[in-house]
Coordinates of C-alpha atoms in Angstrom, one line a residue:
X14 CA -61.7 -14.4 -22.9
X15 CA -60.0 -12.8 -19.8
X16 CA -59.3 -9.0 -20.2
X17 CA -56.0 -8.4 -18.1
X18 CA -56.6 -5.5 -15.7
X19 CA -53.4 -2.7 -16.2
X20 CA -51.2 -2.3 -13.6
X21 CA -51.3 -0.4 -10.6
X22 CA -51.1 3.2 -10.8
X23 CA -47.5 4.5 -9.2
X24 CA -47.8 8.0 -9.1
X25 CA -51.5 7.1 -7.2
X26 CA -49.7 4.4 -4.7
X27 CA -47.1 7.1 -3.8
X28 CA -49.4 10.1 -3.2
X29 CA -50.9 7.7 -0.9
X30 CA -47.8 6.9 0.9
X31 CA -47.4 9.2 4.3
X32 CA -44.3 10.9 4.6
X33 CA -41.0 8.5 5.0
X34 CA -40.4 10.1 8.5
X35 CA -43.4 8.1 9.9
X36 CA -42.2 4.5 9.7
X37 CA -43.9 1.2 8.9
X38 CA -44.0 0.5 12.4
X39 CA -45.6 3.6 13.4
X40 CA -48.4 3.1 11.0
X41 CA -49.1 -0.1 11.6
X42 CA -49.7 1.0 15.4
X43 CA -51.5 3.9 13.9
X44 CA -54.0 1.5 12.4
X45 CA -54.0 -1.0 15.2
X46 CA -54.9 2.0 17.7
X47 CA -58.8 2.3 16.6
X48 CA -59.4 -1.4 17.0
X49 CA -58.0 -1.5 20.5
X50 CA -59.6 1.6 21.9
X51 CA -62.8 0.0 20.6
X52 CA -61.7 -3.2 22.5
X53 CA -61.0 -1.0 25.2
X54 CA -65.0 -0.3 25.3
X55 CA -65.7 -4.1 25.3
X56 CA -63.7 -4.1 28.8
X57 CA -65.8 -1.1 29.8
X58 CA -69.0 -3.3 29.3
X59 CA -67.5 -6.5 31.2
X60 CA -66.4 -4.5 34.3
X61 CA -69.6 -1.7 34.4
X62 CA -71.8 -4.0 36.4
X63 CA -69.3 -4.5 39.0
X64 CA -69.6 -1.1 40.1
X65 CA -73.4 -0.5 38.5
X66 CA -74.8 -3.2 40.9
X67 CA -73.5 -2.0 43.7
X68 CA -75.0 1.2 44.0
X69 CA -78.4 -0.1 42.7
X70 CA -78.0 -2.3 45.2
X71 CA -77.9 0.9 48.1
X72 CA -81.0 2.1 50.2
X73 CA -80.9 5.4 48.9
X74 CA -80.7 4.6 45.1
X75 CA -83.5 5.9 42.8
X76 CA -83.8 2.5 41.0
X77 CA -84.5 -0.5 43.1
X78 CA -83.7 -4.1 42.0
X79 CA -83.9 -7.4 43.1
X80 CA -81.5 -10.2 43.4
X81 CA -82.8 -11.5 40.5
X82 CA -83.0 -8.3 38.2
X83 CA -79.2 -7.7 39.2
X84 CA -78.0 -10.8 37.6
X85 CA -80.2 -10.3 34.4
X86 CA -78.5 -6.9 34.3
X87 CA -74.8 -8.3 34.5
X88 CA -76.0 -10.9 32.4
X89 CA -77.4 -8.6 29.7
X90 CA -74.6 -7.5 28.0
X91 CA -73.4 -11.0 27.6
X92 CA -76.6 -12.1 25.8
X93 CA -76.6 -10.4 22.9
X94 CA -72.7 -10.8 21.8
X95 CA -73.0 -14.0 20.0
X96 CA -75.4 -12.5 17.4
X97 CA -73.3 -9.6 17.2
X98 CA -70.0 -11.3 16.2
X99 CA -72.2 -13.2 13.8
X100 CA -73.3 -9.6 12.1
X101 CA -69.7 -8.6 12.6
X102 CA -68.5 -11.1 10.3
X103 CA -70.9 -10.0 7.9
X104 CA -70.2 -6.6 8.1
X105 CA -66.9 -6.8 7.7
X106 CA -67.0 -9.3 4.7
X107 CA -69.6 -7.3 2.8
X108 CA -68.2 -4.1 4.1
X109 CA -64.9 -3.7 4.9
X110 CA -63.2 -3.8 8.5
X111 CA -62.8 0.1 8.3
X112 CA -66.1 0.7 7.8
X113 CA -67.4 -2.2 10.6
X114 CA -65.4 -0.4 13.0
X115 CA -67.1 3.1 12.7
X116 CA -70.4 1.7 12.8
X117 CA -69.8 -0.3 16.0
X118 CA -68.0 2.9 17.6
X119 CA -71.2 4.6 16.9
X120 CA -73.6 1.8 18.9
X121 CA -70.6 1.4 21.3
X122 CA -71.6 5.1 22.1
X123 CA -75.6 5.2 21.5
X124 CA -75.5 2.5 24.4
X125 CA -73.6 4.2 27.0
X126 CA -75.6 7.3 26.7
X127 CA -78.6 5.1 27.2
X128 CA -77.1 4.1 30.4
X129 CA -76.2 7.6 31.6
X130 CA -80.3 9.1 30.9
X131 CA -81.3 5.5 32.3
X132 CA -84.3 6.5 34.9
X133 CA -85.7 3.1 35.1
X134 CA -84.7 -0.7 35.2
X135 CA -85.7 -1.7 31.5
X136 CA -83.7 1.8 30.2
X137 CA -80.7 -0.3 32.0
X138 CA -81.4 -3.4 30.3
X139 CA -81.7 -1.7 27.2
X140 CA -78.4 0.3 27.7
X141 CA -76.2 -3.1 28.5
X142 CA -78.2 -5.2 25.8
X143 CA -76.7 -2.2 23.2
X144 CA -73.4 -2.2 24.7
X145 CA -73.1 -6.1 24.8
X146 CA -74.5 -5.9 21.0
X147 CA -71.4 -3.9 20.2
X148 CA -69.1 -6.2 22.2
X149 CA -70.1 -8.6 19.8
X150 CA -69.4 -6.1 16.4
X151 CA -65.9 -5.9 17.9
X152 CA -64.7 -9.2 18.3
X153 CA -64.6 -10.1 14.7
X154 CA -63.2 -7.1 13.1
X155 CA -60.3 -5.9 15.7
X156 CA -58.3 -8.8 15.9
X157 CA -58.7 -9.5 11.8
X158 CA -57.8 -6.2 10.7
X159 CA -54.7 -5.9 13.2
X160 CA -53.8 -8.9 11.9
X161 CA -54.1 -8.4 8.1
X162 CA -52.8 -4.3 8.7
X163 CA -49.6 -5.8 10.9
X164 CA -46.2 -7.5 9.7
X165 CA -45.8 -10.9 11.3
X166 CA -43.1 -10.1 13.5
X167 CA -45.2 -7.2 14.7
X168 CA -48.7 -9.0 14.6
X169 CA -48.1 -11.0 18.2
X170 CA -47.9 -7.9 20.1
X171 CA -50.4 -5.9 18.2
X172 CA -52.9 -8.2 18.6
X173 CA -52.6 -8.4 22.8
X174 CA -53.1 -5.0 22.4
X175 CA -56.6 -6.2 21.9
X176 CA -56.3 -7.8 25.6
X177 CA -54.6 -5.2 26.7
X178 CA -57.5 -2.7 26.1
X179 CA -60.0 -4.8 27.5
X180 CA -58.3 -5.4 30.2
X181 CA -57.3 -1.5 30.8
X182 CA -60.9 -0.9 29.8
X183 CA -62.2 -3.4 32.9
X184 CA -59.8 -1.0 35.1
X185 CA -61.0 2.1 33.7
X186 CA -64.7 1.7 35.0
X187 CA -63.9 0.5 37.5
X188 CA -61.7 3.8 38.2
X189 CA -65.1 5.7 37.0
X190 CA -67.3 3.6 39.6
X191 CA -65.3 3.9 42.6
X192 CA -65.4 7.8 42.4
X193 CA -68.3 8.8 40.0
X194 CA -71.7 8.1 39.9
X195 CA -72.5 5.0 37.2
X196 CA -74.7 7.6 35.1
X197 CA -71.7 9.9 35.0
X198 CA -69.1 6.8 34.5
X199 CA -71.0 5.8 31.9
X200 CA -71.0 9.0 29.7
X201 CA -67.3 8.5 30.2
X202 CA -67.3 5.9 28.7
X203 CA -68.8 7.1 26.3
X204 CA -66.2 10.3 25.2
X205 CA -63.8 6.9 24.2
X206 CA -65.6 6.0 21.0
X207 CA -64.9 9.6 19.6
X208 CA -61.1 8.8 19.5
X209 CA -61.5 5.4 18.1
X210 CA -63.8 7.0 15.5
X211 CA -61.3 9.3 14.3
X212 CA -58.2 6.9 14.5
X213 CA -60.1 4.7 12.0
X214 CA -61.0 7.4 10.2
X215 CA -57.4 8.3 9.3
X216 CA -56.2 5.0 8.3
X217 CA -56.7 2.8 5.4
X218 CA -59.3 -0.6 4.5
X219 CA -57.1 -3.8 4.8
X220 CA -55.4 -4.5 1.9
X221 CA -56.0 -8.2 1.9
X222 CA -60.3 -7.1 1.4
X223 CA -59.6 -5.2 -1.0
X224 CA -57.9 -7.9 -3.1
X225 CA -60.6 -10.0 -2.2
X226 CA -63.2 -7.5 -3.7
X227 CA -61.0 -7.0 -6.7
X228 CA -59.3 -3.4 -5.9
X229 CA -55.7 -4.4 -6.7
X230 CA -54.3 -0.3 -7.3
X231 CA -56.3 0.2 -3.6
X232 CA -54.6 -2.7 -2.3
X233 CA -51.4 -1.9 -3.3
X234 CA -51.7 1.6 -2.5
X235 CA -53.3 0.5 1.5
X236 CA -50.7 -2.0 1.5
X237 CA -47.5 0.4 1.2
X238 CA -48.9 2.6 3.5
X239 CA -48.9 0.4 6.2
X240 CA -45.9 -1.3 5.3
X241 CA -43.6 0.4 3.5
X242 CA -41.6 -0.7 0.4
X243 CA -39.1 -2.8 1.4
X244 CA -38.3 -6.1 -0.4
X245 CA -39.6 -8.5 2.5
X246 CA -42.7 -6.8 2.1
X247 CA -43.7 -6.2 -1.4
X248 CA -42.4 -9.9 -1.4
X249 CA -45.4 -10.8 0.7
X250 CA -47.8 -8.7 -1.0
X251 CA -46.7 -10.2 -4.3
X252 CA -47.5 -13.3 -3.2
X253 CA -50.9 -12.1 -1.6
X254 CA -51.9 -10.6 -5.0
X255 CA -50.8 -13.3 -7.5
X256 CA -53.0 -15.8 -5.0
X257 CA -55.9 -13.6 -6.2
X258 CA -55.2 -12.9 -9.6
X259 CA -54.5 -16.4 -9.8
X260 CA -58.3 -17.3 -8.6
X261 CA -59.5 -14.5 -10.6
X262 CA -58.4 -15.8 -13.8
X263 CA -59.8 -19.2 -13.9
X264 CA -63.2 -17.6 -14.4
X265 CA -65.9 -16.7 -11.5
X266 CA -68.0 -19.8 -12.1
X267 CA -65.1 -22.4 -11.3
X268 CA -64.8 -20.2 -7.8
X269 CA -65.8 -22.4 -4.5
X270 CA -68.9 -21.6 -2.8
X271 CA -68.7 -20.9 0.7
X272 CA -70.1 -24.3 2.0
X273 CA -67.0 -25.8 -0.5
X274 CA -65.2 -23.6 1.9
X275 CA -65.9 -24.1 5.5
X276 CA -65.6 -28.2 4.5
X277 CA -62.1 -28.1 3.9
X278 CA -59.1 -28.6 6.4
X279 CA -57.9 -24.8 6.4
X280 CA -61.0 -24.2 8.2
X281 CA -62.1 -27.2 10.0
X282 CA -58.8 -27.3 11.8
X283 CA -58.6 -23.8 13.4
X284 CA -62.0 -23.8 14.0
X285 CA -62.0 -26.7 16.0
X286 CA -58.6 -25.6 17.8
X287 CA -60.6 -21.8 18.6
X288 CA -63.9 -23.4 20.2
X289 CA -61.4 -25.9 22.4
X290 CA -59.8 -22.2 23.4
X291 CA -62.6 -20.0 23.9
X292 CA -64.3 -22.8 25.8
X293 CA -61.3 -23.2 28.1
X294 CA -60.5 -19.4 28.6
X295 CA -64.5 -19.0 29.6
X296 CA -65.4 -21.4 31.6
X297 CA -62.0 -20.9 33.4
X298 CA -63.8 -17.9 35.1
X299 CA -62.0 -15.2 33.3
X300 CA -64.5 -12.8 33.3
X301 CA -66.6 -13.8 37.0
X302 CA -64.0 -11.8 38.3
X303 CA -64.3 -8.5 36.3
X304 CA -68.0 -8.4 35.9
X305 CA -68.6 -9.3 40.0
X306 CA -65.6 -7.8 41.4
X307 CA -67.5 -6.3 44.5
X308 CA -69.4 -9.0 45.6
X309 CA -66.8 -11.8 45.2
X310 CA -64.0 -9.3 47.2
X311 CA -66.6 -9.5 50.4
X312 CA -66.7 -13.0 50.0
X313 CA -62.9 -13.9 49.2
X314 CA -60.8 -11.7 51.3
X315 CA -63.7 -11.1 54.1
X316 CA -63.9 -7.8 56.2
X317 CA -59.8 -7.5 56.7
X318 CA -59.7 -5.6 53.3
X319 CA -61.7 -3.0 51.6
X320 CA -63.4 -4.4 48.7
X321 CA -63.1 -1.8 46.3
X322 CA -59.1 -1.3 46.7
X323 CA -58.4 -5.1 46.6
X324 CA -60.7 -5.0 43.2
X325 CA -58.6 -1.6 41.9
X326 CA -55.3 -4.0 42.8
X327 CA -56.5 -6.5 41.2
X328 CA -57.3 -4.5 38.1
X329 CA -53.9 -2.9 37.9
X330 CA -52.5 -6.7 38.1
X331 CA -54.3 -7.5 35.3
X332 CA -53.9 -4.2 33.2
X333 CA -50.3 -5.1 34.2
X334 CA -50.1 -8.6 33.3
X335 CA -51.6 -7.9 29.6
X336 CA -49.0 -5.5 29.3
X337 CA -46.3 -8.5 29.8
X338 CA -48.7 -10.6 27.7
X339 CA -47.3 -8.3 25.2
X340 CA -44.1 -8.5 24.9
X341 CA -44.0 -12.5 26.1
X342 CA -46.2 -12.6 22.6
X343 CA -43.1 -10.9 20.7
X344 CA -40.5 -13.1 22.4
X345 CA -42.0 -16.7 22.4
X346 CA -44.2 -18.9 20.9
X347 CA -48.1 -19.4 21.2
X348 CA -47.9 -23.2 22.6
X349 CA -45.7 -22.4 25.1
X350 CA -47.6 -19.3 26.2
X351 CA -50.5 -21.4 26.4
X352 CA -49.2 -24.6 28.6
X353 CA -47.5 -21.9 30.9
X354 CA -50.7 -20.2 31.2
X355 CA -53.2 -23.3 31.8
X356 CA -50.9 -24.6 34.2
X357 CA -50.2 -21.7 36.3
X358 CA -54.3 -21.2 36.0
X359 CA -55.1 -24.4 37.3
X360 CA -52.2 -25.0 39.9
X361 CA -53.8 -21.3 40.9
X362 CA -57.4 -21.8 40.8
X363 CA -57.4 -24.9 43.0
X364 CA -55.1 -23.9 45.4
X365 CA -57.6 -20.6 45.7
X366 CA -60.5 -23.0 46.4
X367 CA -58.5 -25.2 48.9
X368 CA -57.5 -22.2 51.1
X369 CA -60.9 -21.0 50.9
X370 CA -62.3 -23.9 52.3
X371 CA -59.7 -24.1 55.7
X372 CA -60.4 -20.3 55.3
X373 CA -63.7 -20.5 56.3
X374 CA -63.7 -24.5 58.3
X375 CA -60.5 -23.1 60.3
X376 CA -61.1 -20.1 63.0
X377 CA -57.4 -19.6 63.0
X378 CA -57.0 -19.0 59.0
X379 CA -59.6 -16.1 58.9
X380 CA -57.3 -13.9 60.1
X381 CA -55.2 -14.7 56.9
X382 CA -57.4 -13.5 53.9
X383 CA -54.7 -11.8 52.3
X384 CA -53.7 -15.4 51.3
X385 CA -56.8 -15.4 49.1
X386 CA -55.8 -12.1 47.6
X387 CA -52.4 -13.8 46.8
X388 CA -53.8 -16.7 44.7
X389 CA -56.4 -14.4 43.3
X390 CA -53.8 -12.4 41.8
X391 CA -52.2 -15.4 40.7
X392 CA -54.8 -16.4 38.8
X393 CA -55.4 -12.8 37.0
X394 CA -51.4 -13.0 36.3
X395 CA -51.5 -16.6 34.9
X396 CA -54.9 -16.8 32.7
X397 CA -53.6 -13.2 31.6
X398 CA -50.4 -14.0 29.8
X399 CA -51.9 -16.9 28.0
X400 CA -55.2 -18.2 28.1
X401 CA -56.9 -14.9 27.7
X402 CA -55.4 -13.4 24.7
X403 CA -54.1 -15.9 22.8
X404 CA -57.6 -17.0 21.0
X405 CA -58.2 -13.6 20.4
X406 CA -54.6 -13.1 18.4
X407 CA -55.3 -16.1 16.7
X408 CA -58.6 -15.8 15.4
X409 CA -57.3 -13.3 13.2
X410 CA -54.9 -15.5 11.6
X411 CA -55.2 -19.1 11.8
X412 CA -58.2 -18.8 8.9
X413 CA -58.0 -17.9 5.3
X414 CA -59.0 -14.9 3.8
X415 CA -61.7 -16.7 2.0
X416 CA -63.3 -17.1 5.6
X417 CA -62.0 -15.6 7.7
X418 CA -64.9 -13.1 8.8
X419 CA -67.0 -16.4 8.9
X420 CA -64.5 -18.4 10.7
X421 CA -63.7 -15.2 13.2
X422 CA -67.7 -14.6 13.7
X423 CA -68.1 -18.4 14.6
X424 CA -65.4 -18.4 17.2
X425 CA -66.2 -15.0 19.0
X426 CA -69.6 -15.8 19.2
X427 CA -69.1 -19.0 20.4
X428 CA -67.0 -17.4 23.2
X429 CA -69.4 -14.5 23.9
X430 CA -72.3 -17.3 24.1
X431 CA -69.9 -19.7 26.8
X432 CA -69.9 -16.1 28.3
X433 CA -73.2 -15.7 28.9
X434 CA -73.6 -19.2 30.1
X435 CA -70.9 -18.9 33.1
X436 CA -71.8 -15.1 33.9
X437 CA -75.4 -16.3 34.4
X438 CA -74.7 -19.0 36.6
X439 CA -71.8 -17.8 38.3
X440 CA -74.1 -16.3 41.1
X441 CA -76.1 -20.1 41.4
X442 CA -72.9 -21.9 40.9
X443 CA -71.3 -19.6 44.2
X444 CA -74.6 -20.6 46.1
X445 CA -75.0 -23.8 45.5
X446 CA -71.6 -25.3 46.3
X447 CA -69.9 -22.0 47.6
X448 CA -67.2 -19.7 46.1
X449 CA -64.3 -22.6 46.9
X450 CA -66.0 -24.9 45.3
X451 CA -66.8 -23.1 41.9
X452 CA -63.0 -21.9 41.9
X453 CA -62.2 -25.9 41.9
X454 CA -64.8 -26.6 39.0
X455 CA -63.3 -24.0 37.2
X456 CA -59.5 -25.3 38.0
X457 CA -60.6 -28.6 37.0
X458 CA -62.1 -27.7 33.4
X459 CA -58.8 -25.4 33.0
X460 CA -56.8 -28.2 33.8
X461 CA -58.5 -30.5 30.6
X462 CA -58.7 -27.8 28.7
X463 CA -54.7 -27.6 28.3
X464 CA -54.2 -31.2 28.2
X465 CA -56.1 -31.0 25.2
X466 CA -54.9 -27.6 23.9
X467 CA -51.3 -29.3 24.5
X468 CA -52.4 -32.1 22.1
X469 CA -54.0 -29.6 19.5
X470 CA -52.6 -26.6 19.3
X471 CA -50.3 -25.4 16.4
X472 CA -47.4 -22.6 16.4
X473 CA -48.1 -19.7 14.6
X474 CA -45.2 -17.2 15.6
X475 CA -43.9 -14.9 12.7
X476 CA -45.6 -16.9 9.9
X477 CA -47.3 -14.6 7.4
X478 CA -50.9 -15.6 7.1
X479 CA -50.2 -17.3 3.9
X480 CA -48.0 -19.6 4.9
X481 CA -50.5 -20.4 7.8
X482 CA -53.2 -20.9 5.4
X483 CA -50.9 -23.4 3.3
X484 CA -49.7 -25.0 6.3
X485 CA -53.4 -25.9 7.6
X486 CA -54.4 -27.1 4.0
X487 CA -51.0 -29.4 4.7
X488 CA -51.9 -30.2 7.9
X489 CA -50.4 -29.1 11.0
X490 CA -49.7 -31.6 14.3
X491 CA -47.9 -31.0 17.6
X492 CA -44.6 -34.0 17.2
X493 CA -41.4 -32.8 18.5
X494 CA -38.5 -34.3 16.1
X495 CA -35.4 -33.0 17.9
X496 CA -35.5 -29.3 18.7
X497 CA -37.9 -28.9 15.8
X498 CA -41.7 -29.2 15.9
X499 CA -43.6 -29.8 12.6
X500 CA -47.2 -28.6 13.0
X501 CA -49.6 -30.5 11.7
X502 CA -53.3 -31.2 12.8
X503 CA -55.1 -34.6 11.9
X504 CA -58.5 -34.0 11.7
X505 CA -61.8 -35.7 10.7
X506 CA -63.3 -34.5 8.3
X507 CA -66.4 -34.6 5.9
X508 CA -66.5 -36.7 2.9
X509 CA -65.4 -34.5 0.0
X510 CA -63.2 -32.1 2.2
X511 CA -59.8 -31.5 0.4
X512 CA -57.0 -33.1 1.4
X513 CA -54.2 -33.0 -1.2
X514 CA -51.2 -31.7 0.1
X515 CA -50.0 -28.3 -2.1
X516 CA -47.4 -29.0 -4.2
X517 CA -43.6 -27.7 -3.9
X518 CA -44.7 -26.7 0.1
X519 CA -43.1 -28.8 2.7
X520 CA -43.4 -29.4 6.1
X521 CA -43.7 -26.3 8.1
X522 CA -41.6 -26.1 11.1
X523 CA -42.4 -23.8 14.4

């Protein structure tokens, strides 16, 4: 017989509500500002090498690698990220988000004070295999909590924040490198993981867990906190909770396990759709740039220009561009964001590697390597308002809540392990067919890549994140009809999988 749980305490939701002059707004930034400092640490990681190697590389340094110890140490961080988003999405299921997030801030911090006591080559490896780790932790959680914390027309710009801070983090060791010594740019680093600590220390576990783990008065009381009390809102949450109460009551053993659960269209589709992304944005070369900034100035924009400004302008070009990448996320959709993006990446990328070829052929286009620092900065501005952030925003809302830390920690670590792949074999890639030539092989796979994103990709603007996961149990597929588009997705699937359209929900329109 099914007990019915009394209702949520109201006197306990309000003592939990902050005061009214802080809006709903405000605290949803509040509780977005932990994840994206902690982002801001991944960036750190991507763009330390760029200014570690080079002064490993000097006479005078006290530690002295070779050619091929310098890759494995830009490569190092990298490695271990895919297990890490695995564990993330662990964590945060079994845990919480809040509580994933102050345990990656703490290895976030462990492995940047490895790197600033490193004396020897292995302490280095060590202190970008901990840091990469905690890359990893963070991929899952920040973009899933921002987007269960967020309201939808909020969530687009919230979650580019996340791109945002790696991007400003990139900038901001680079910043360290050029003036500091790495030791002292990585204890820097370091000091940011004590604010994010304390900004996720002051807000609350997502509401949308906490109905998942049964704390409805929690919820409730997490949920008004973040969001307020208007009717829009405790609309939402009212049909959040009655989803759950509504699984609750049928009894725990008619519940679906989670292989019932990763076979059925609401997460076969996104999945699919995420791994097409991440595959694109990677092997794009989003992050050869950041991670060999230095090395590839020299070799880009020749003598003409000093390497470390051209890499700070490039860094304040992208920092720049995810700001943009903001607001174009509040003011239009996520397909065409995405087309704009692949195509300006592409047009970009090979138009880089057919100038650098005359470049270097032609005597009388040397003199004209600020052309190569035009399409280079193309390129940052292009991948950055699209292809870059967007699979990070929507891997925190195209899957259900069911599995969505499972669905998140596939996708991330897929990305982080198509990272690894191109950061390793950037440097053979460069000599075995030269840096024009690996900008084309990376302009070509962009190029396919948004061809098939274009035939793919769904529109998830200002939809709450149940009426995405109803829509993918619908199905979702790219076919204009006048100056609609309804979204639906046909998609193989296994035999079994669900496919029985919901009852009472129609077609949903972008």
């Amino acid at each position: 017989m099914a007990i019915k749980k009394p209702g949520p305490d109201k006197s306990f939701i309000e003592s939990n509500v902050v005061p009214a002059g802080y809006s709903p707004l405000w605290r949803q930034v509040l509780a977005s500002t932990g994840p994206i400092i902690s982002s801001a640490a991944a960036g750190m990681t991507n763009g330390f090498s760029a200014i570690l190697l080079p002064q490993l590389q000097r006479p005078d340094s006290a530690i002295q690698i070779t050619k091929d110890q310098s890759s494995w140490i830009a490569s190092m961080a990298p490695l271990p990220m895919a297990a890490g988003c695995l564990l993330g999405g662990f964590l945060m299921e079994k845990f919480g988000r809040k509580v994933t997030h102050l345990i990656l801030n703490i290895t976030f911090a462990v492995g940047f004070c490895v790197l600033s006591v490193a004396l020897t080559y292995d302490m280095i490896l060590v202190g970008r295999f901990i840091t990469g780790f905690s890359c990893g932790l963070v991929g899952p959680p920040a973009s899933v909590y921002i987007a269960e914390t967020t309201h939808p027309k909020y969530r687009g710009i919230l979650l580019a924040g996340v791109t945002f801070a790696v991007s400003f983090g990139i900038f901001i060791s680079h910043l360290f490198g050029t003036f500091f010594h790495w030791k002292m740019a990585a204890l820097l680093c370091s000091l940011f993981m004590a604010v994010s600590y304390i900004f996720v220390v002051l807000c609350p576990e997502s509401p949308s867990w906490l109905l998942s783990k049964g704390q409805g008065r929690e919820a409730e009381a997490a949920f008004r906190w973040l969001r307020g009390n208007d009717s829009e809102s405790l609309k939402e949450f009212e049909d959040m909770a009655a989803k759950y109460a509504g699984s609750n009551s049928s009894g725990q053993s008619s519940q679906p396990s989670t292989l019932d659960n990763i076979r059925k269209r609401e997460f076969l589709q996104p999945l699919l759709t995420l791994l097409v992304f991440f595959f694109t944005m990677q092997f794009s070369g989003v992050n050869i740039v950041a991670f060999y900034s230095i090395s590839l100035m020299k070799t880009t924009i020749g003598s003409n220009i000093n390497e470390y400004l051209a890499m700070l302008i490039v860094d304040m070009v992208r920092v720049i561009t995810s700001l943009v990448a903001c607001v174009l996320l509040r003011m239009f959709g996520r397909r065409f964001l995405a087309m704009l993006s692949g195509t300006g990446t592409t047009v970009s990328l090979i138009g880089l590697s057919i100038f650098l070829y005359f470049q270097t052929s032609i005597p009388v286009y040397q003199n004209l390597s600020w052309m190569s620092l035009i399409f280079l900065i193309s390129y940052i501005i292009f991948i950055g308002i699209g292809l870059f952030p967007l699979p990070w925003c929507m891997s925190g809302e195209v899957f259900p809540i069911a599995t969505r830390g499972i669905g998140s920690g596939l996708t991330s670590s897929f990305n982080f392990i198509c990272f690894f792949i191109v950061i390793k074999t950037g440097p053979s890639l460069f000599d075995a067919i030269g840096t024009n030539g690996t900008f084309m092989f990376y302009g070509i796979i962009s190029l396919l890549g948004t061809l098939l994103l274009y035939m793919i990709l769904p529109e998830t603007k200002n939809r709450t994140l149940q009426e995405i996961e109803e829509a993918f149990r619908s199905g979702w597929r790219p076919a204009a009809k006048g100056h609609q588009k309804v979204m639906s997705i046909q998609c193989i699937l296994p035999p079994g999988a669900e496919q029985k359209k919901p009852s009472g929900y129609g077609s949903m329109m972008a």
